[in-house]
Amino acid sequence: MAWKDDYQRWKEFKELDPDLRQQLDELSSNETRLEEAFYKPLTFGTGGMRGELGPGINRMNIYTIRKAAEGLAKYIENQGEEAKKQGVVVAHDSRHQSPEFSLEVAKVMGAHGIKTYLFTSLRPTPVLSFSVRHLGTAAGVVITASHNPPEYNGFKVYNEDGGQVPPAQAESIVEEVNAVDNELAIEIVEQSELEEKGLLQWMDDAVDEAYLSHLKSITLNPDVIQSQADDLKIVFTPLHGTAYQFVKEGLDQLGFHQVTIVEEQAKPDPEFSTVDSPNPEEHQAFTLAIEYGKKENADILIGTDPDADRLGVAVRGSDGEYTVLTGNQLGSLMLDYILANKTPLPDNGIMIKTIVTSELGRAVAAYYGVDTLDTLTGFKFIGEKILEFEKTGAHQFLFGYEESYGYLISDFARDKDAVQAAMMAAELAAYWKSKGKTLFDALDEIYQRHGYYLEDLHSITLKGISGTEQIEQMMADFREHPLEKAGDLKVQAVEDYATSERTYLADRSVETIDLPKSNVVKFLLEDDCWCCLRPSGTEPKIKFYFGVRGATREESEQRLEQVKDAVLKRVE
């Protein structure tokens, strides 16, 4: 019942923000909701700190933001005076309280004598990543909950390289965050004083222009674009988020002028009122874009999530209907196009993907003589490897992606970048149109060359304390009683990333997995098939990933259903 102590501390705090005071009073008669708001502090997951808005230590509010910022400020102080002088750059998305939260970060930084560069309006997450590198700051923060529902917000931390903080750095920051005794008593400096002392600098469009200039560099076939741009019809939706200006200007500067914006979704809207979920992974998010596509007879539909780090694409099939490509399919198309057209390919080139991303990417890369590196889920691990290779020269980064619609073409940003991906998707469509083909035709060629790889994802949402316990029980059960078969496919090996061990079932031999420890279990099946269980780091979900390969589409579809049925029936 320790949560009641924290609740009482908030209740008795005389200077509590008036809005939070009112919300807290409204919760006072609901002990279940009170406990969920106070039973534990928000923690860092794969995407930083993220949670529902509201009062409490387990909610996003100005005090939990201050606590996170205080931990980051202490971490920067520990790096020395030079880091403090470099400062921090902060961006925000279109969500409720995002502008206010970004200013709170500056107020905390100012109390430590750390300068903050703050954008005057919303910016995409990849622009924040770029800004850290462009300005040479010691860290970056973006206030966003990505594609979560409207009641969420978040706090993402970026290191001096512009990547999301990897585990070692995150642990150091979390130690400082956890050392904060009382989030209600954190010292801040008000905006007027920050400006007067030069500790707050409002950002103009100079960084935007630099980013857009770099965006031109990812083009591989400018002549193809020039020949097709006037005929290629594009429909774009930013899903009420941050990408409107950058995608529109980026396409325009490449020469794509036949771009129709989904007007109902063009303006920022923290309620995301035209969609059930502002996530291009969810096909319903393309409902309006498809209507526009049919009206405009568009070749390609592109949609970005609210903070513009994920891109979804829909293309028209032979039946005239639009279908949303999966993240694995679009990633494979991009990878194949980049490796086929980037000449000469470096001898030490490398493609990076995550452990739950399709094995088709590995097959495509191998076809062009390029190595593949697997990382844990979370683009921070891809960014970490890019920096490592930059320092050692061991490999040259060519492309990085994950199945959840995150792609990075050029490393001038160090996080997944939907603006870059939108440019590449448009170029892809133009290239294949110049050959008289659609992206579906191009994808079919890849399947015929490498085999029919199909994937699926099933998520179970389990909120609250009981939900967390259920997810822990599921993971424990699959560890203690691992799968031996999934349909007709035998399990060949079990990978437990919590112990960093790969166990082969035939002889019980064990190998070490050279990746950071993580609460993930993966089952390697016969014939390049697999399934994987992973609790989400940013949402109250457990995710089940499935991947199969067959000689034909029909065989792959049958295998996918078999594997899914075997795993999900056991869960039920």
Coordinates of C-alpha atoms in Angstrom, one line a residue:
M1 CA 0.0 0.0 0.0
A2 CA 3.1 2.3 -0.3
W3 CA 1.3 4.0 -3.2
K4 CA -0.9 5.8 -0.7
D5 CA 2.1 7.6 0.7
D6 CA 2.8 9.2 -2.7
Y7 CA -0.8 10.0 -3.2
Q8 CA -0.9 11.7 0.2
R9 CA 2.2 13.6 -0.7
W10 CA 0.6 15.0 -3.9
K11 CA -2.7 15.7 -2.1
E12 CA -1.0 17.7 0.6
F13 CA 1.3 19.7 -1.8
K14 CA -0.1 23.2 -1.6
E15 CA 1.4 24.4 -4.9
L16 CA 0.1 21.5 -7.0
D17 CA -0.8 22.6 -10.6
P18 CA -4.5 23.6 -10.5
D19 CA -5.5 21.4 -13.4
L20 CA -3.8 18.4 -11.8
R21 CA -5.4 19.2 -8.5
Q22 CA -8.8 19.1 -10.0
Q23 CA -8.1 15.8 -11.7
L24 CA -6.7 14.4 -8.5
D25 CA -9.9 15.4 -6.6
E26 CA -12.0 13.7 -9.3
L27 CA -9.9 10.4 -8.8
S28 CA -10.2 10.5 -5.0
S29 CA -13.3 8.3 -4.9
N30 CA -11.9 5.6 -7.3
E31 CA -9.2 3.7 -5.4
T32 CA -8.4 1.4 -8.4
R33 CA -7.5 4.3 -10.7
L34 CA -5.7 6.1 -7.9
E35 CA -3.5 3.0 -7.3
E36 CA -2.7 2.7 -11.0
A37 CA -1.7 6.4 -11.0
F38 CA 0.6 6.0 -8.1
Y39 CA 1.7 2.4 -7.7
K40 CA 5.0 2.8 -9.5
P41 CA 7.1 5.6 -11.3
L42 CA 7.0 5.7 -15.0
T43 CA 10.1 3.9 -16.4
F44 CA 12.1 4.0 -19.6
G45 CA 11.3 1.4 -22.2
T46 CA 12.4 1.0 -25.8
G47 CA 11.2 4.5 -26.7
G48 CA 12.0 6.3 -23.5
M49 CA 9.3 7.3 -21.0
R50 CA 5.7 7.1 -22.1
G51 CA 2.4 7.0 -20.3
E52 CA -1.1 8.3 -19.9
L53 CA -1.6 12.0 -19.1
G54 CA -2.9 12.8 -15.6
P55 CA -1.8 13.2 -12.0
G56 CA 0.4 10.7 -10.3
I57 CA 4.0 9.3 -10.4
N58 CA 2.8 6.7 -13.0
R59 CA 1.4 9.4 -15.3
M60 CA 2.7 12.0 -17.7
N61 CA 2.5 15.5 -16.2
I62 CA 4.7 18.5 -15.5
Y63 CA 6.2 16.9 -12.4
T64 CA 7.1 13.5 -14.0
I65 CA 8.5 15.5 -17.0
R66 CA 10.6 17.6 -14.5
K67 CA 11.8 14.4 -12.8
A68 CA 13.0 13.0 -16.2
A69 CA 14.6 16.3 -17.1
E70 CA 16.3 16.5 -13.7
G71 CA 17.8 13.1 -14.2
L72 CA 19.0 14.1 -17.7
A73 CA 20.4 17.4 -16.4
K74 CA 22.4 15.5 -13.7
Y75 CA 23.7 13.1 -16.3
I76 CA 24.9 16.0 -18.5
E77 CA 26.5 17.6 -15.4
N78 CA 28.4 14.3 -14.8
Q79 CA 29.9 14.6 -18.3
G80 CA 31.6 17.9 -17.4
E81 CA 31.4 21.6 -18.1
E82 CA 31.9 21.1 -21.9
A83 CA 28.7 19.0 -22.1
K84 CA 26.8 21.7 -20.1
K85 CA 28.0 24.4 -22.6
Q86 CA 26.8 22.2 -25.5
G87 CA 23.3 22.3 -24.2
V88 CA 20.2 20.4 -25.1
V89 CA 17.7 20.8 -28.0
V90 CA 14.0 20.0 -27.4
A91 CA 11.2 19.4 -29.9
H92 CA 7.6 18.4 -29.5
D93 CA 4.7 16.9 -31.4
S94 CA 1.0 17.8 -31.7
R95 CA -0.2 16.0 -28.6
H96 CA -2.0 17.4 -25.6
Q97 CA 0.5 19.4 -23.4
S98 CA 3.5 18.8 -25.7
P99 CA 4.4 22.5 -26.0
E100 CA 4.1 22.9 -22.2
F101 CA 6.2 19.8 -21.4
S102 CA 9.0 21.0 -23.8
L103 CA 9.2 24.3 -21.9
E104 CA 9.3 22.4 -18.6
V105 CA 12.4 20.6 -19.8
A106 CA 14.0 24.0 -20.5
K107 CA 13.0 25.3 -17.0
V108 CA 14.8 22.4 -15.3
M109 CA 17.9 22.6 -17.6
G110 CA 18.1 26.3 -16.8
A111 CA 18.3 25.6 -13.1
H112 CA 21.5 23.6 -13.8
G113 CA 22.9 26.3 -16.1
I114 CA 22.3 24.2 -19.2
K115 CA 21.2 26.0 -22.3
T116 CA 18.1 24.8 -24.1
Y117 CA 17.4 25.2 -27.8
L118 CA 13.6 25.1 -28.2
F119 CA 11.5 24.9 -31.4
T120 CA 8.7 27.5 -31.6
S121 CA 6.3 24.9 -33.0
L122 CA 6.0 21.2 -33.6
R123 CA 8.8 19.2 -35.4
P124 CA 9.2 15.6 -36.6
T125 CA 11.3 13.4 -34.4
P126 CA 13.9 12.8 -37.1
V127 CA 14.4 16.5 -37.3
L128 CA 15.2 16.5 -33.6
S129 CA 17.7 13.7 -34.2
F130 CA 19.3 15.7 -37.0
S131 CA 19.3 18.9 -34.8
V132 CA 21.4 17.3 -32.1
R133 CA 24.1 16.5 -34.7
H134 CA 23.7 19.9 -36.5
L135 CA 23.9 22.0 -33.4
G136 CA 26.4 19.8 -31.6
T137 CA 24.3 19.6 -28.4
A138 CA 25.1 17.1 -25.6
A139 CA 21.6 15.6 -25.8
G140 CA 18.2 16.0 -27.3
V141 CA 14.6 15.5 -26.1
V142 CA 11.4 15.1 -28.0
I143 CA 8.0 15.3 -26.3
T144 CA 5.9 12.7 -28.1
A145 CA 4.0 9.4 -27.6
S146 CA 4.5 8.5 -31.3
H147 CA 1.4 6.7 -32.5
N148 CA -0.2 5.9 -29.1
P149 CA -3.8 6.9 -28.4
P150 CA -4.6 10.6 -27.6
E151 CA -4.5 10.2 -23.8
Y152 CA -0.7 9.4 -24.0
N153 CA 2.4 11.5 -24.1
G154 CA 6.1 10.8 -23.7
F155 CA 9.7 11.9 -23.2
K156 CA 12.3 10.5 -25.6
V157 CA 16.0 11.2 -24.9
Y158 CA 18.7 11.4 -27.6
N159 CA 22.4 11.3 -27.0
E160 CA 25.1 13.5 -28.5
D161 CA 25.1 11.4 -31.7
G162 CA 21.4 12.1 -32.3
G163 CA 20.4 8.5 -31.5
Q164 CA 17.9 7.3 -28.9
V165 CA 20.0 6.5 -25.8
P166 CA 21.1 2.9 -25.8
P167 CA 21.0 0.7 -22.6
A168 CA 24.2 1.8 -20.9
Q169 CA 23.4 5.5 -21.2
A170 CA 19.8 4.9 -20.4
E171 CA 20.8 3.1 -17.2
S172 CA 23.0 6.1 -16.1
I173 CA 20.1 8.5 -16.8
V174 CA 17.6 6.3 -15.0
E175 CA 19.9 6.1 -12.0
E176 CA 19.8 9.9 -11.8
V177 CA 16.1 10.0 -12.4
N178 CA 15.5 7.5 -9.6
A179 CA 17.7 9.4 -7.3
V180 CA 15.2 12.3 -7.3
D181 CA 13.5 12.1 -4.0
N182 CA 10.6 14.4 -4.7
E183 CA 9.4 15.3 -8.2
L184 CA 7.2 18.0 -6.6
A185 CA 10.3 19.9 -5.3
I186 CA 12.5 20.1 -8.4
E187 CA 14.0 23.6 -8.9
I188 CA 13.1 25.4 -12.1
V189 CA 13.8 28.7 -13.7
E190 CA 10.9 30.6 -15.3
Q191 CA 10.8 31.4 -19.0
S192 CA 11.5 35.1 -18.7
E193 CA 14.6 34.6 -16.6
L194 CA 15.9 31.8 -19.0
E195 CA 15.6 34.2 -21.9
E196 CA 17.2 37.0 -20.0
K197 CA 20.2 34.9 -19.0
G198 CA 20.6 33.4 -22.5
L199 CA 19.7 29.9 -21.3
L200 CA 16.8 29.6 -23.7
Q201 CA 17.1 30.0 -27.4
W202 CA 14.1 29.8 -29.7
M203 CA 14.8 28.0 -32.9
D204 CA 14.1 29.5 -36.3
D205 CA 14.0 27.7 -39.6
A206 CA 17.8 27.4 -40.1
V207 CA 17.9 23.8 -38.9
D208 CA 14.8 23.0 -41.0
E209 CA 16.6 24.3 -44.1
A210 CA 19.7 22.3 -43.3
Y211 CA 17.7 19.1 -42.9
L212 CA 15.9 19.6 -46.2
S213 CA 19.2 20.2 -47.9
H214 CA 20.5 16.9 -46.6
L215 CA 17.2 15.3 -47.7
K216 CA 18.2 15.9 -51.4
S217 CA 21.2 13.6 -51.0
I218 CA 19.3 10.4 -50.6
T219 CA 18.1 10.4 -54.3
L220 CA 19.6 7.7 -56.4
N221 CA 18.0 8.3 -59.8
P222 CA 17.2 12.0 -60.3
D223 CA 16.7 11.4 -64.1
V224 CA 14.0 8.9 -63.4
I225 CA 12.3 11.3 -61.1
Q226 CA 12.5 14.1 -63.6
S227 CA 11.0 11.8 -66.3
Q228 CA 8.1 10.6 -64.1
A229 CA 7.4 13.3 -61.6
D230 CA 4.8 15.2 -63.6
D231 CA 2.8 11.9 -64.1
L232 CA 3.3 10.2 -60.7
K233 CA 0.3 11.0 -58.5
I234 CA 0.9 10.9 -54.8
V235 CA -1.6 11.2 -51.9
F236 CA -0.1 12.2 -48.6
T237 CA -1.6 12.2 -45.0
P238 CA 0.4 13.4 -42.0
L239 CA -2.4 11.9 -39.7
H240 CA -2.7 15.2 -37.8
G241 CA 1.0 15.2 -36.9
T242 CA 4.3 16.9 -37.6
A243 CA 5.2 15.8 -41.1
Y244 CA 3.2 18.1 -43.3
Q245 CA 5.8 20.8 -44.0
F246 CA 8.8 18.5 -44.3
V247 CA 7.2 15.9 -46.6
K248 CA 5.5 18.4 -48.8
E249 CA 8.7 20.6 -49.2
G250 CA 10.9 17.5 -49.5
L251 CA 8.8 16.1 -52.4
D252 CA 8.6 19.5 -54.0
Q253 CA 12.3 20.0 -54.0
L254 CA 12.8 16.6 -55.6
G255 CA 10.4 17.5 -58.4
F256 CA 7.3 15.7 -57.3
H257 CA 4.5 18.2 -57.9
Q258 CA 1.5 15.9 -58.3
V259 CA 1.0 15.7 -54.5
T260 CA -2.5 15.8 -53.0
I261 CA -2.8 16.3 -49.3
V262 CA -5.6 14.7 -47.2
E263 CA -6.9 18.0 -46.0
E264 CA -9.0 16.6 -43.1
Q265 CA -5.7 15.2 -41.6
A266 CA -3.3 18.0 -42.6
K267 CA -3.7 20.1 -39.4
P268 CA -2.3 19.1 -36.1
D269 CA -5.0 17.6 -33.8
P270 CA -4.2 16.0 -30.4
E271 CA -7.4 14.0 -30.5
F272 CA -6.6 12.5 -34.0
S273 CA -10.2 12.9 -34.6
T274 CA -10.5 11.2 -38.0
V275 CA -8.8 7.9 -37.1
D276 CA -9.3 5.2 -34.5
S277 CA -5.5 5.1 -34.2
P278 CA -2.9 7.6 -35.7
N279 CA -0.7 4.7 -36.7
P280 CA 0.1 3.9 -40.3
E281 CA 0.6 0.3 -39.2
E282 CA -3.2 0.2 -38.7
H283 CA -4.8 0.0 -42.2
Q284 CA -7.9 2.0 -41.1
A285 CA -5.6 5.0 -40.8
F286 CA -5.5 5.0 -44.7
T287 CA -9.3 5.1 -45.1
L288 CA -9.5 8.8 -46.1
A289 CA -6.2 8.6 -48.1
I290 CA -7.8 5.7 -50.1
E291 CA -10.8 7.8 -50.8
Y292 CA -8.5 10.6 -52.1
G293 CA -6.5 8.0 -54.0
K294 CA -9.5 6.8 -55.9
K295 CA -10.6 10.3 -56.7
E296 CA -7.2 11.4 -57.9
N297 CA -6.3 8.0 -59.5
A298 CA -3.1 8.1 -57.4
D299 CA -0.2 5.8 -57.9
I300 CA 0.9 5.7 -54.3
L301 CA -0.5 6.8 -50.9
I302 CA 1.9 7.7 -48.1
G303 CA 1.1 8.3 -44.4
T304 CA 3.2 9.3 -41.5
D305 CA 2.5 8.8 -37.8
P306 CA 2.2 11.9 -35.5
D307 CA 5.9 12.4 -34.8
A308 CA 6.9 11.4 -38.3
D309 CA 9.3 8.5 -37.6
R310 CA 7.1 5.8 -39.1
L311 CA 5.8 5.6 -42.7
G312 CA 3.1 3.5 -44.2
V313 CA 2.5 3.1 -48.0
A314 CA -0.5 1.9 -49.9
V315 CA -0.5 1.0 -53.6
R316 CA -3.0 0.0 -56.2
G317 CA -3.2 -3.6 -57.3
S318 CA -4.3 -5.1 -60.5
D319 CA -7.9 -5.1 -59.3
G320 CA -7.8 -1.3 -58.9
E321 CA -8.0 -1.5 -55.1
Y322 CA -5.4 0.0 -52.7
T323 CA -3.6 -2.2 -50.3
V324 CA -1.3 -1.1 -47.5
L325 CA 2.1 -2.7 -47.7
T326 CA 3.5 -4.2 -44.5
G327 CA 6.6 -2.7 -43.0
N328 CA 8.6 -5.8 -44.0
Q329 CA 7.4 -5.5 -47.6
L330 CA 8.2 -1.8 -47.9
G331 CA 11.5 -2.3 -46.2
S332 CA 12.5 -5.1 -48.6
L333 CA 11.5 -3.0 -51.6
M334 CA 13.6 -0.1 -50.4
L335 CA 16.5 -2.3 -49.6
D336 CA 16.4 -4.0 -53.0
Y337 CA 16.2 -0.7 -54.8
I338 CA 19.0 1.0 -52.8
L339 CA 21.4 -2.0 -53.3
A340 CA 20.6 -2.3 -57.0
N341 CA 21.1 1.4 -57.7
K342 CA 23.8 2.5 -55.3
T343 CA 27.0 1.8 -57.3
P344 CA 29.6 0.9 -56.6
L345 CA 28.6 -0.9 -53.4
P346 CA 31.3 -0.7 -50.7
D347 CA 33.0 -4.0 -49.9
N348 CA 32.2 -3.5 -46.2
G349 CA 28.6 -2.4 -46.7
I350 CA 26.1 -3.5 -44.1
M351 CA 22.3 -3.6 -43.7
I352 CA 20.9 -3.5 -40.1
K353 CA 17.5 -4.9 -39.1
T354 CA 15.9 -6.1 -35.8
I355 CA 15.4 -9.7 -34.6
V356 CA 11.6 -9.5 -35.3
T357 CA 12.0 -8.1 -38.9
S358 CA 11.5 -10.4 -41.9
E359 CA 14.4 -12.6 -43.0
L360 CA 13.6 -11.5 -46.5
G361 CA 15.8 -8.5 -45.9
R362 CA 18.8 -10.8 -45.2
A363 CA 18.1 -12.7 -48.4
V364 CA 18.0 -9.5 -50.4
A365 CA 21.2 -8.2 -48.9
A366 CA 23.0 -11.5 -49.5
Y367 CA 21.9 -11.4 -53.1
Y368 CA 23.9 -8.2 -53.5
G369 CA 26.8 -9.4 -51.4
V370 CA 25.9 -7.2 -48.4
D371 CA 26.1 -8.4 -44.8
T372 CA 23.1 -8.2 -42.4
L373 CA 23.4 -7.4 -38.7
D374 CA 20.5 -8.1 -36.3
T375 CA 19.8 -5.9 -33.3
L376 CA 17.2 -6.0 -30.6
T377 CA 13.8 -4.3 -31.2
G378 CA 14.1 -0.5 -31.0
F379 CA 15.8 1.8 -33.5
K380 CA 18.2 3.0 -30.8
F381 CA 20.2 -0.2 -31.3
I382 CA 20.5 0.5 -35.0
G383 CA 21.7 4.0 -34.3
E384 CA 24.2 2.6 -31.8
K385 CA 25.7 0.3 -34.4
I386 CA 25.9 3.1 -37.0
L387 CA 28.0 5.1 -34.5
E388 CA 30.2 2.1 -33.7
F389 CA 30.9 1.5 -37.4
E390 CA 31.5 5.2 -38.0
K391 CA 34.2 5.0 -35.3
T392 CA 35.8 1.7 -36.2
G393 CA 35.4 1.8 -40.0
A394 CA 34.4 -1.9 -39.8
H395 CA 31.3 -1.4 -41.9
Q396 CA 29.6 1.2 -44.0
F397 CA 25.9 1.7 -43.2
L398 CA 23.6 1.2 -46.2
F399 CA 20.1 0.9 -44.8
G400 CA 18.4 0.1 -41.6
Y401 CA 14.8 -0.9 -40.9
E402 CA 12.3 -2.6 -38.6
E403 CA 9.0 -4.3 -39.3
S404 CA 7.1 -1.6 -37.4
Y405 CA 7.3 0.9 -40.4
G406 CA 10.7 2.4 -39.3
Y407 CA 13.3 3.1 -42.0
L408 CA 16.6 5.0 -42.2
I409 CA 18.2 5.6 -45.6
S410 CA 20.9 8.1 -44.8
D411 CA 22.6 8.5 -41.4
F412 CA 22.4 12.3 -41.2
A413 CA 19.6 11.4 -38.8
R414 CA 20.1 8.6 -36.3
D415 CA 16.6 7.5 -35.7
K416 CA 14.0 6.1 -38.0
D417 CA 12.9 8.8 -40.4
A418 CA 9.5 8.9 -42.1
V419 CA 10.4 12.0 -44.1
Q420 CA 13.4 10.3 -45.7
A421 CA 11.3 7.2 -46.2
A422 CA 8.6 9.2 -47.9
M423 CA 11.1 10.5 -50.4
M424 CA 12.4 7.0 -51.1
A425 CA 8.9 5.6 -51.5
A426 CA 8.0 8.2 -54.0
E427 CA 11.3 7.6 -55.9
L428 CA 10.6 3.8 -55.8
A429 CA 7.1 4.4 -57.3
A430 CA 8.6 6.6 -60.0
Y431 CA 11.3 4.1 -60.9
W432 CA 9.0 1.2 -61.2
K433 CA 6.4 3.3 -63.1
S434 CA 9.2 4.1 -65.6
K435 CA 9.4 0.3 -66.1
G436 CA 5.7 0.0 -66.6
K437 CA 5.3 -1.7 -63.2
T438 CA 3.8 -1.1 -59.8
L439 CA 5.4 -1.7 -56.4
F440 CA 3.3 -4.9 -56.2
D441 CA 5.0 -6.1 -59.4
A442 CA 8.4 -5.2 -57.9
L443 CA 7.5 -7.1 -54.7
D444 CA 6.4 -10.1 -56.7
E445 CA 9.8 -10.2 -58.4
I446 CA 11.6 -10.2 -55.1
Y447 CA 9.4 -13.1 -53.9
Q448 CA 10.1 -15.1 -57.0
R449 CA 13.8 -14.5 -56.5
H450 CA 14.1 -15.3 -52.8
G451 CA 11.0 -17.2 -51.8
Y452 CA 7.6 -16.1 -50.4
Y453 CA 8.3 -14.6 -47.0
L454 CA 5.2 -13.7 -45.0
E455 CA 4.9 -12.2 -41.6
D456 CA 2.2 -11.2 -39.1
L457 CA 1.9 -9.6 -35.7
H458 CA -0.7 -10.2 -33.0
S459 CA -0.9 -7.9 -30.0
I460 CA -2.8 -8.4 -26.7
T461 CA -3.4 -5.3 -24.7
L462 CA -3.5 -5.8 -20.9
K463 CA -3.7 -2.6 -18.9
G464 CA -3.0 -1.9 -15.3
I465 CA -1.4 -3.9 -12.5
S466 CA -3.2 -7.1 -13.3
G467 CA -2.3 -6.7 -17.0
T468 CA 1.4 -6.4 -16.2
E469 CA 1.2 -9.6 -14.1
Q470 CA -0.6 -11.5 -16.9
I471 CA 2.1 -10.5 -19.4
E472 CA 4.9 -11.6 -16.9
Q473 CA 3.1 -15.0 -16.5
M474 CA 2.8 -15.6 -20.2
M475 CA 6.5 -14.9 -20.7
A476 CA 7.4 -17.2 -17.8
D477 CA 5.2 -20.0 -19.1
F478 CA 6.7 -20.0 -22.6
R479 CA 10.2 -20.0 -21.0
E480 CA 9.4 -22.9 -18.6
H481 CA 7.5 -24.9 -21.2
P482 CA 8.9 -23.9 -24.6
L483 CA 7.2 -24.8 -27.9
E484 CA 8.4 -28.0 -29.5
K485 CA 6.2 -27.7 -32.6
A486 CA 4.1 -25.1 -34.3
G487 CA 1.7 -26.8 -36.7
D488 CA 3.8 -29.2 -38.8
L489 CA 7.0 -27.3 -38.2
K490 CA 9.4 -28.5 -35.5
V491 CA 11.2 -26.0 -33.3
Q492 CA 14.9 -26.3 -33.9
A493 CA 16.2 -23.7 -31.4
V494 CA 15.0 -21.4 -28.6
E495 CA 16.5 -18.0 -28.2
D496 CA 16.1 -16.4 -24.8
Y497 CA 17.4 -12.9 -24.9
A498 CA 16.9 -12.5 -21.1
T499 CA 19.7 -15.0 -20.6
S500 CA 21.5 -14.3 -24.0
E501 CA 21.3 -18.0 -24.8
R502 CA 20.4 -19.9 -28.0
T503 CA 19.5 -23.6 -27.2
Y504 CA 19.4 -26.2 -30.0
L505 CA 16.7 -28.8 -29.1
A506 CA 18.3 -31.7 -31.0
D507 CA 21.4 -32.0 -28.8
R508 CA 20.6 -29.3 -26.1
S509 CA 23.8 -27.4 -27.1
V510 CA 23.9 -23.8 -26.1
E511 CA 25.3 -20.7 -27.8
T512 CA 25.7 -17.2 -26.5
I513 CA 23.7 -14.4 -28.2
D514 CA 25.9 -11.4 -28.6
L515 CA 23.2 -8.8 -27.9
P516 CA 22.1 -6.9 -24.7
K517 CA 19.7 -8.8 -22.4
S518 CA 16.0 -8.2 -23.1
N519 CA 12.7 -9.8 -22.2
V520 CA 12.2 -11.6 -25.5
V521 CA 11.8 -15.3 -26.4
K522 CA 12.2 -16.4 -30.1
F523 CA 11.5 -19.9 -31.5
L524 CA 13.4 -20.9 -34.6
L525 CA 11.4 -23.3 -36.7
E526 CA 12.2 -25.5 -39.7
D527 CA 12.5 -23.9 -43.2
D528 CA 13.4 -20.4 -42.1
C529 CA 10.2 -20.0 -40.1
W530 CA 10.0 -18.5 -36.6
C531 CA 7.9 -16.9 -33.9
C532 CA 8.7 -14.5 -31.2
L533 CA 7.2 -13.1 -27.9
R534 CA 8.0 -9.7 -26.7
P535 CA 6.3 -7.3 -24.2
S536 CA 6.1 -3.8 -25.5
G537 CA 8.4 -1.3 -23.9
T538 CA 6.0 1.6 -24.6
E539 CA 2.5 0.2 -24.4
P540 CA 0.6 -2.2 -22.0
K541 CA 0.9 -5.0 -24.6
I542 CA 2.5 -8.3 -25.3
K543 CA 3.4 -8.8 -29.0
F544 CA 3.5 -12.1 -30.9
Y545 CA 5.6 -12.0 -34.1
F546 CA 5.4 -14.6 -36.8
G547 CA 7.5 -15.2 -39.9
V548 CA 7.5 -17.9 -42.5
R549 CA 8.9 -18.8 -45.9
G550 CA 7.5 -21.0 -48.5
A551 CA 8.1 -21.9 -52.2
T552 CA 4.7 -20.4 -53.1
R553 CA 2.4 -17.8 -51.6
E554 CA -0.1 -20.5 -50.9
E555 CA 2.4 -22.6 -48.9
S556 CA 3.5 -19.5 -47.0
E557 CA -0.1 -18.5 -46.1
Q558 CA -0.8 -22.1 -44.9
R559 CA 2.4 -22.1 -42.8
L560 CA 1.6 -18.7 -41.3
E561 CA -1.8 -19.8 -40.2
Q562 CA -0.5 -23.0 -38.7
V563 CA 2.2 -21.2 -36.6
K564 CA -0.2 -18.5 -35.5
D565 CA -2.9 -21.0 -34.5
A566 CA -0.4 -23.1 -32.5
V567 CA 0.9 -20.1 -30.5
L568 CA -2.3 -18.2 -30.0
K569 CA -4.4 -21.3 -29.0
R570 CA -1.8 -21.9 -26.3
V571 CA -2.1 -18.3 -25.1
E572 CA -5.9 -18.6 -24.9

